[in-house]
Amino acid sequence: MNGRRRRAAVVTALLAAALAGCGIRSTEVPTDFGPAPSRVPCVMSGSGIASQSGGGAPVQVFLVCAAQLVTVDRTVRVPGGKAADDRVRIAQALLDELAAPPSEPEKDAGFATDVRGGTRVFGPGEGDPEDALRFSTPPEELSAFALAQIVCTLGGSAAAAEDRTVIMGGPADASLRRYTCTPEVRSRPGTVAPPARTVKRGK
């Protein structure tokens, strides 16, 4: 029995010496892998969110982050006008907000936008449904990300139809389509286009 104990003691001593020779401590010591990442993709800090607040109505717009659509809180000022023009004015304000460069906190969190400025929104033309929106840039000419951003942002606003779809078309007598924002569009806007169906126009 004593012989076994002596052999065990020798083995333990040799193992400890081998570990020391390899630079490995035999005791458990926390390892420092450096500081933890300071930024979490697609999440802004409290100070970053606070910096977005300002005068105007609170809204949510969809920006691109990590190849997905993610909502960001913004505030917009909608100019006064006729009640019949509310949908158009809201749509224009949201479109302008999408086209604005992301703030520094948004950039730091990985947010970007593919919507370009300069596009104007108009109300329905003759024979169009009353909730139709016409754009100076035809929707089919937009990039996949930009179209998804616009459809999902407008679809969650007062500019949408009662069923949360968005009827959009180019200028003049261009065809109209009813677009829908789906979870698949939000998760893969670059490869999944918003479902759309042609809208019949009256005479």
PDB file of C-alpha atoms in Angstrom:
ATOM      1  CA  MET A   1       0.000   0.000   0.000  1.00  0.00           C
ATOM      2  CA  ASN A   2       2.873   2.353   0.883  1.00  0.00           C
ATOM      3  CA  GLY A   3       4.506   1.468  -2.411  1.00  0.00           C
ATOM      4  CA  ARG A   4       1.393   2.551  -4.304  1.00  0.00           C
ATOM      5  CA  ARG A   5       1.311   5.853  -2.432  1.00  0.00           C
ATOM      6  CA  ARG A   6       4.951   6.519  -3.204  1.00  0.00           C
ATOM      7  CA  ARG A   7       4.406   5.803  -6.929  1.00  0.00           C
ATOM      8  CA  ALA A   8       1.356   8.098  -6.968  1.00  0.00           C
ATOM      9  CA  ALA A   9       3.376  10.852  -5.293  1.00  0.00           C
ATOM     10  CA  VAL A  10       6.167  10.473  -7.857  1.00  0.00           C
ATOM     11  CA  VAL A  11       3.703  10.598 -10.767  1.00  0.00           C
ATOM     12  CA  THR A  12       2.048  13.708  -9.322  1.00  0.00           C
ATOM     13  CA  ALA A  13       5.426  15.432  -8.904  1.00  0.00           C
ATOM     14  CA  LEU A  14       6.480  14.559 -12.462  1.00  0.00           C
ATOM     15  CA  LEU A  15       3.150  15.799 -13.899  1.00  0.00           C
ATOM     16  CA  ALA A  16       3.447  19.086 -11.993  1.00  0.00           C
ATOM     17  CA  ALA A  17       7.016  19.530 -13.262  1.00  0.00           C
ATOM     18  CA  ALA A  18       5.931  18.838 -16.858  1.00  0.00           C
ATOM     19  CA  LEU A  19       3.143  21.389 -16.644  1.00  0.00           C
ATOM     20  CA  ALA A  20       5.494  23.984 -15.203  1.00  0.00           C
ATOM     21  CA  GLY A  21       8.004  23.283 -17.973  1.00  0.00           C
ATOM     22  CA  CYS A  22       5.324  23.934 -20.606  1.00  0.00           C
ATOM     23  CA  GLY A  23       4.357  27.219 -19.031  1.00  0.00           C
ATOM     24  CA  ILE A  24       0.976  25.883 -17.949  1.00  0.00           C
ATOM     25  CA  ARG A  25      -0.136  26.561 -14.423  1.00  0.00           C
ATOM     26  CA  SER A  26      -1.562  23.596 -12.580  1.00  0.00           C
ATOM     27  CA  THR A  27      -4.022  25.833 -10.710  1.00  0.00           C
ATOM     28  CA  GLU A  28      -7.114  27.330 -12.378  1.00  0.00           C
ATOM     29  CA  VAL A  29      -6.524  31.023 -13.075  1.00  0.00           C
ATOM     30  CA  PRO A  30      -8.911  33.221 -15.131  1.00  0.00           C
ATOM     31  CA  THR A  31      -7.471  33.925 -18.562  1.00  0.00           C
ATOM     32  CA  ASP A  32      -7.579  37.464 -19.946  1.00  0.00           C
ATOM     33  CA  PHE A  33      -8.612  37.494 -23.599  1.00  0.00           C
ATOM     34  CA  GLY A  34      -8.705  41.264 -23.780  1.00  0.00           C
ATOM     35  CA  PRO A  35     -11.629  43.645 -23.371  1.00  0.00           C
ATOM     36  CA  ALA A  36     -15.088  42.546 -24.435  1.00  0.00           C
ATOM     37  CA  PRO A  37     -16.455  44.035 -27.664  1.00  0.00           C
ATOM     38  CA  SER A  38     -17.832  47.495 -26.977  1.00  0.00           C
ATOM     39  CA  ARG A  39     -20.384  47.482 -29.793  1.00  0.00           C
ATOM     40  CA  VAL A  40     -23.278  45.145 -30.381  1.00  0.00           C
ATOM     41  CA  PRO A  41     -24.390  45.047 -34.057  1.00  0.00           C
ATOM     42  CA  CYS A  42     -27.804  46.627 -34.695  1.00  0.00           C
ATOM     43  CA  VAL A  43     -28.196  47.820 -31.105  1.00  0.00           C
ATOM     44  CA  MET A  44     -27.622  51.412 -30.070  1.00  0.00           C
ATOM     45  CA  SER A  45     -26.615  52.485 -26.592  1.00  0.00           C
ATOM     46  CA  GLY A  46     -28.981  54.454 -24.395  1.00  0.00           C
ATOM     47  CA  SER A  47     -27.112  57.664 -25.149  1.00  0.00           C
ATOM     48  CA  GLY A  48     -27.356  56.956 -28.870  1.00  0.00           C
ATOM     49  CA  ILE A  49     -31.092  56.450 -28.657  1.00  0.00           C
ATOM     50  CA  ALA A  50     -31.507  59.593 -26.609  1.00  0.00           C
ATOM     51  CA  SER A  51     -29.650  61.611 -29.221  1.00  0.00           C
ATOM     52  CA  GLN A  52     -32.279  60.653 -31.830  1.00  0.00           C
ATOM     53  CA  SER A  53     -35.084  62.340 -29.921  1.00  0.00           C
ATOM     54  CA  GLY A  54     -36.273  65.762 -30.912  1.00  0.00           C
ATOM     55  CA  GLY A  55     -39.289  67.768 -31.915  1.00  0.00           C
ATOM     56  CA  GLY A  56     -41.858  66.143 -34.121  1.00  0.00           C
ATOM     57  CA  ALA A  57     -43.889  62.955 -34.247  1.00  0.00           C
ATOM     58  CA  PRO A  58     -42.217  59.686 -33.189  1.00  0.00           C
ATOM     59  CA  VAL A  59     -41.960  57.151 -36.007  1.00  0.00           C
ATOM     60  CA  GLN A  60     -40.075  53.993 -36.842  1.00  0.00           C
ATOM     61  CA  VAL A  61     -38.153  53.529 -40.069  1.00  0.00           C
ATOM     62  CA  PHE A  62     -36.469  50.415 -41.408  1.00  0.00           C
ATOM     63  CA  LEU A  63     -32.731  50.645 -41.973  1.00  0.00           C
ATOM     64  CA  VAL A  64     -30.352  47.957 -43.225  1.00  0.00           C
ATOM     65  CA  CYS A  65     -28.181  46.255 -40.620  1.00  0.00           C
ATOM     66  CA  ALA A  66     -26.387  42.909 -40.907  1.00  0.00           C
ATOM     67  CA  ALA A  67     -28.168  42.338 -44.265  1.00  0.00           C
ATOM     68  CA  GLN A  68     -31.573  42.604 -42.560  1.00  0.00           C
ATOM     69  CA  LEU A  69     -34.173  45.304 -42.000  1.00  0.00           C
ATOM     70  CA  VAL A  70     -34.204  46.631 -38.457  1.00  0.00           C
ATOM     71  CA  THR A  71     -36.422  49.378 -37.046  1.00  0.00           C
ATOM     72  CA  VAL A  72     -34.921  52.610 -35.745  1.00  0.00           C
ATOM     73  CA  ASP A  73     -36.807  55.244 -33.772  1.00  0.00           C
ATOM     74  CA  ARG A  74     -36.900  58.676 -35.385  1.00  0.00           C
ATOM     75  CA  THR A  75     -38.984  61.831 -35.162  1.00  0.00           C
ATOM     76  CA  VAL A  76     -40.395  63.615 -38.208  1.00  0.00           C
ATOM     77  CA  ARG A  77     -42.121  66.922 -38.771  1.00  0.00           C
ATOM     78  CA  VAL A  78     -45.104  66.642 -41.087  1.00  0.00           C
ATOM     79  CA  PRO A  79     -46.147  70.005 -42.569  1.00  0.00           C
ATOM     80  CA  GLY A  80     -49.783  70.961 -42.231  1.00  0.00           C
ATOM     81  CA  GLY A  81     -52.189  70.787 -45.129  1.00  0.00           C
ATOM     82  CA  LYS A  82     -55.481  69.328 -46.210  1.00  0.00           C
ATOM     83  CA  ALA A  83     -56.620  66.209 -44.401  1.00  0.00           C
ATOM     84  CA  ALA A  84     -56.944  64.456 -47.766  1.00  0.00           C
ATOM     85  CA  ASP A  85     -53.208  64.938 -48.273  1.00  0.00           C
ATOM     86  CA  ASP A  86     -52.174  63.426 -44.921  1.00  0.00           C
ATOM     87  CA  ARG A  87     -51.132  60.096 -46.415  1.00  0.00           C
ATOM     88  CA  VAL A  88     -48.953  61.797 -49.041  1.00  0.00           C
ATOM     89  CA  ARG A  89     -47.300  64.164 -46.564  1.00  0.00           C
ATOM     90  CA  ILE A  90     -46.580  61.337 -44.132  1.00  0.00           C
ATOM     91  CA  ALA A  91     -45.150  59.172 -46.918  1.00  0.00           C
ATOM     92  CA  GLN A  92     -42.909  62.016 -48.096  1.00  0.00           C
ATOM     93  CA  ALA A  93     -41.657  62.707 -44.567  1.00  0.00           C
ATOM     94  CA  LEU A  94     -40.818  59.032 -44.047  1.00  0.00           C
ATOM     95  CA  LEU A  95     -39.157  58.775 -47.456  1.00  0.00           C
ATOM     96  CA  ASP A  96     -36.986  61.802 -46.669  1.00  0.00           C
ATOM     97  CA  GLU A  97     -36.090  60.240 -43.330  1.00  0.00           C
ATOM     98  CA  LEU A  98     -35.034  57.015 -45.035  1.00  0.00           C
ATOM     99  CA  ALA A  99     -32.882  58.962 -47.489  1.00  0.00           C
ATOM    100  CA  ALA A 100     -31.112  60.913 -44.725  1.00  0.00           C
ATOM    101  CA  PRO A 101     -27.634  59.622 -43.789  1.00  0.00           C
ATOM    102  CA  PRO A 102     -27.671  57.554 -40.588  1.00  0.00           C
ATOM    103  CA  SER A 103     -26.552  59.372 -37.457  1.00  0.00           C
ATOM    104  CA  GLU A 104     -23.187  58.617 -35.886  1.00  0.00           C
ATOM    105  CA  PRO A 105     -24.711  56.323 -33.216  1.00  0.00           C
ATOM    106  CA  GLU A 106     -26.586  54.480 -35.980  1.00  0.00           C
ATOM    107  CA  LYS A 107     -23.428  54.123 -38.050  1.00  0.00           C
ATOM    108  CA  ASP A 108     -21.523  52.855 -35.018  1.00  0.00           C
ATOM    109  CA  ALA A 109     -24.202  50.189 -34.532  1.00  0.00           C
ATOM    110  CA  GLY A 110     -23.922  49.104 -38.182  1.00  0.00           C
ATOM    111  CA  PHE A 111     -27.013  50.760 -39.656  1.00  0.00           C
ATOM    112  CA  ALA A 112     -27.136  51.990 -43.262  1.00  0.00           C
ATOM    113  CA  THR A 113     -29.717  52.987 -45.854  1.00  0.00           C
ATOM    114  CA  ASP A 114     -30.009  52.229 -49.540  1.00  0.00           C
ATOM    115  CA  VAL A 115     -32.706  54.844 -50.185  1.00  0.00           C
ATOM    116  CA  ARG A 116     -31.495  57.800 -52.238  1.00  0.00           C
ATOM    117  CA  GLY A 117     -32.785  61.340 -51.900  1.00  0.00           C
ATOM    118  CA  GLY A 118     -34.697  63.352 -54.459  1.00  0.00           C
ATOM    119  CA  THR A 119     -37.757  61.126 -54.922  1.00  0.00           C
ATOM    120  CA  ARG A 120     -41.088  62.886 -54.573  1.00  0.00           C
ATOM    121  CA  VAL A 121     -44.385  61.336 -53.484  1.00  0.00           C
ATOM    122  CA  PHE A 122     -47.744  62.316 -54.999  1.00  0.00           C
ATOM    123  CA  GLY A 123     -51.329  61.370 -54.368  1.00  0.00           C
ATOM    124  CA  PRO A 124     -53.512  59.177 -56.576  1.00  0.00           C
ATOM    125  CA  GLY A 125     -54.047  60.110 -60.184  1.00  0.00           C
ATOM    126  CA  GLU A 126     -57.266  59.873 -62.128  1.00  0.00           C
ATOM    127  CA  GLY A 127     -58.717  56.388 -61.837  1.00  0.00           C
ATOM    128  CA  ASP A 128     -56.334  55.393 -59.012  1.00  0.00           C
ATOM    129  CA  PRO A 129     -57.527  53.983 -55.681  1.00  0.00           C
ATOM    130  CA  GLU A 130     -57.716  56.731 -53.068  1.00  0.00           C
ATOM    131  CA  ASP A 131     -54.880  55.211 -51.001  1.00  0.00           C
ATOM    132  CA  ALA A 132     -52.470  54.965 -53.960  1.00  0.00           C
ATOM    133  CA  LEU A 133     -49.090  56.698 -53.813  1.00  0.00           C
ATOM    134  CA  ARG A 134     -47.203  57.719 -56.925  1.00  0.00           C
ATOM    135  CA  PHE A 135     -43.458  58.251 -56.895  1.00  0.00           C
ATOM    136  CA  SER A 136     -41.292  60.362 -59.176  1.00  0.00           C
ATOM    137  CA  THR A 137     -38.943  57.352 -59.299  1.00  0.00           C
ATOM    138  CA  PRO A 138     -40.804  54.169 -60.337  1.00  0.00           C
ATOM    139  CA  PRO A 139     -40.605  51.526 -57.586  1.00  0.00           C
ATOM    140  CA  GLU A 140     -39.284  48.943 -60.048  1.00  0.00           C
ATOM    141  CA  GLU A 141     -36.196  51.104 -60.573  1.00  0.00           C
ATOM    142  CA  LEU A 142     -35.277  51.032 -56.895  1.00  0.00           C
ATOM    143  CA  SER A 143     -32.680  48.653 -55.509  1.00  0.00           C
ATOM    144  CA  ALA A 144     -33.946  45.562 -53.689  1.00  0.00           C
ATOM    145  CA  PHE A 145     -32.922  46.978 -50.307  1.00  0.00           C
ATOM    146  CA  ALA A 146     -34.421  50.419 -50.980  1.00  0.00           C
ATOM    147  CA  LEU A 147     -37.763  48.991 -52.108  1.00  0.00           C
ATOM    148  CA  ALA A 148     -37.939  46.757 -49.032  1.00  0.00           C
ATOM    149  CA  GLN A 149     -37.076  49.668 -46.738  1.00  0.00           C
ATOM    150  CA  ILE A 150     -39.794  51.866 -48.247  1.00  0.00           C
ATOM    151  CA  VAL A 151     -42.502  49.180 -48.322  1.00  0.00           C
ATOM    152  CA  CYS A 152     -41.883  48.090 -44.722  1.00  0.00           C
ATOM    153  CA  THR A 153     -41.584  51.637 -43.391  1.00  0.00           C
ATOM    154  CA  LEU A 154     -44.707  52.913 -45.137  1.00  0.00           C
ATOM    155  CA  GLY A 155     -46.585  49.701 -44.348  1.00  0.00           C
ATOM    156  CA  GLY A 156     -46.263  50.375 -40.643  1.00  0.00           C
ATOM    157  CA  SER A 157     -47.410  53.986 -40.904  1.00  0.00           C
ATOM    158  CA  ALA A 158     -50.548  56.005 -41.536  1.00  0.00           C
ATOM    159  CA  ALA A 159     -49.537  56.132 -45.199  1.00  0.00           C
ATOM    160  CA  ALA A 160     -50.498  52.473 -45.640  1.00  0.00           C
ATOM    161  CA  ALA A 161     -53.865  51.096 -46.670  1.00  0.00           C
ATOM    162  CA  GLU A 162     -56.181  49.648 -44.030  1.00  0.00           C
ATOM    163  CA  ASP A 163     -54.699  46.167 -44.520  1.00  0.00           C
ATOM    164  CA  ARG A 164     -51.140  47.528 -43.975  1.00  0.00           C
ATOM    165  CA  THR A 165     -50.234  47.109 -47.635  1.00  0.00           C
ATOM    166  CA  VAL A 166     -48.844  49.961 -49.729  1.00  0.00           C
ATOM    167  CA  ILE A 167     -50.121  50.810 -53.196  1.00  0.00           C
ATOM    168  CA  MET A 168     -47.282  52.376 -55.172  1.00  0.00           C
ATOM    169  CA  GLY A 169     -46.507  53.251 -58.745  1.00  0.00           C
ATOM    170  CA  GLY A 170     -44.423  55.526 -60.888  1.00  0.00           C
ATOM    171  CA  PRO A 171     -45.555  58.887 -62.244  1.00  0.00           C
ATOM    172  CA  ALA A 172     -48.472  59.581 -64.592  1.00  0.00           C
ATOM    173  CA  ASP A 173     -50.232  56.493 -65.939  1.00  0.00           C
ATOM    174  CA  ALA A 174     -47.676  53.909 -64.787  1.00  0.00           C
ATOM    175  CA  SER A 175     -49.136  50.684 -63.440  1.00  0.00           C
ATOM    176  CA  LEU A 176     -49.835  50.365 -59.730  1.00  0.00           C
ATOM    177  CA  ARG A 177     -48.918  47.496 -57.451  1.00  0.00           C
ATOM    178  CA  ARG A 178     -49.972  46.596 -53.929  1.00  0.00           C
ATOM    179  CA  TYR A 179     -46.868  45.728 -51.888  1.00  0.00           C
ATOM    180  CA  THR A 180     -46.685  43.787 -48.625  1.00  0.00           C
ATOM    181  CA  CYS A 181     -43.941  43.720 -46.004  1.00  0.00           C
ATOM    182  CA  THR A 182     -43.426  40.175 -44.703  1.00  0.00           C
ATOM    183  CA  PRO A 183     -41.072  38.635 -42.116  1.00  0.00           C
ATOM    184  CA  GLU A 184     -39.132  37.062 -44.995  1.00  0.00           C
ATOM    185  CA  VAL A 185     -38.628  40.481 -46.583  1.00  0.00           C
ATOM    186  CA  ARG A 186     -37.407  41.938 -43.303  1.00  0.00           C
ATOM    187  CA  SER A 187     -34.948  39.094 -42.733  1.00  0.00           C
ATOM    188  CA  ARG A 188     -33.666  38.846 -46.333  1.00  0.00           C
ATOM    189  CA  PRO A 189     -34.386  42.139 -48.130  1.00  0.00           C
ATOM    190  CA  GLY A 190     -31.576  41.635 -50.604  1.00  0.00           C
ATOM    191  CA  THR A 191     -32.936  38.357 -51.961  1.00  0.00           C
ATOM    192  CA  VAL A 192     -36.661  38.322 -51.100  1.00  0.00           C
ATOM    193  CA  ALA A 193     -38.725  40.988 -52.834  1.00  0.00           C
ATOM    194  CA  PRO A 194     -41.880  42.362 -51.207  1.00  0.00           C
ATOM    195  CA  PRO A 195     -44.877  40.417 -52.540  1.00  0.00           C
ATOM    196  CA  ALA A 196     -46.751  42.584 -55.040  1.00  0.00           C
ATOM    197  CA  ARG A 197     -49.864  42.303 -57.125  1.00  0.00           C
ATOM    198  CA  THR A 198     -51.136  44.567 -59.864  1.00  0.00           C
ATOM    199  CA  VAL A 199     -53.924  46.958 -58.915  1.00  0.00           C
ATOM    200  CA  LYS A 200     -56.702  47.614 -61.423  1.00  0.00           C
ATOM    201  CA  ARG A 201     -57.421  51.232 -62.141  1.00  0.00           C
ATOM    202  CA  GLY A 202     -60.771  52.783 -62.909  1.00  0.00           C
ATOM    203  CA  LYS A 203     -61.597  55.016 -65.837  1.00  0.00           C
TER     204      LYS A 203
END
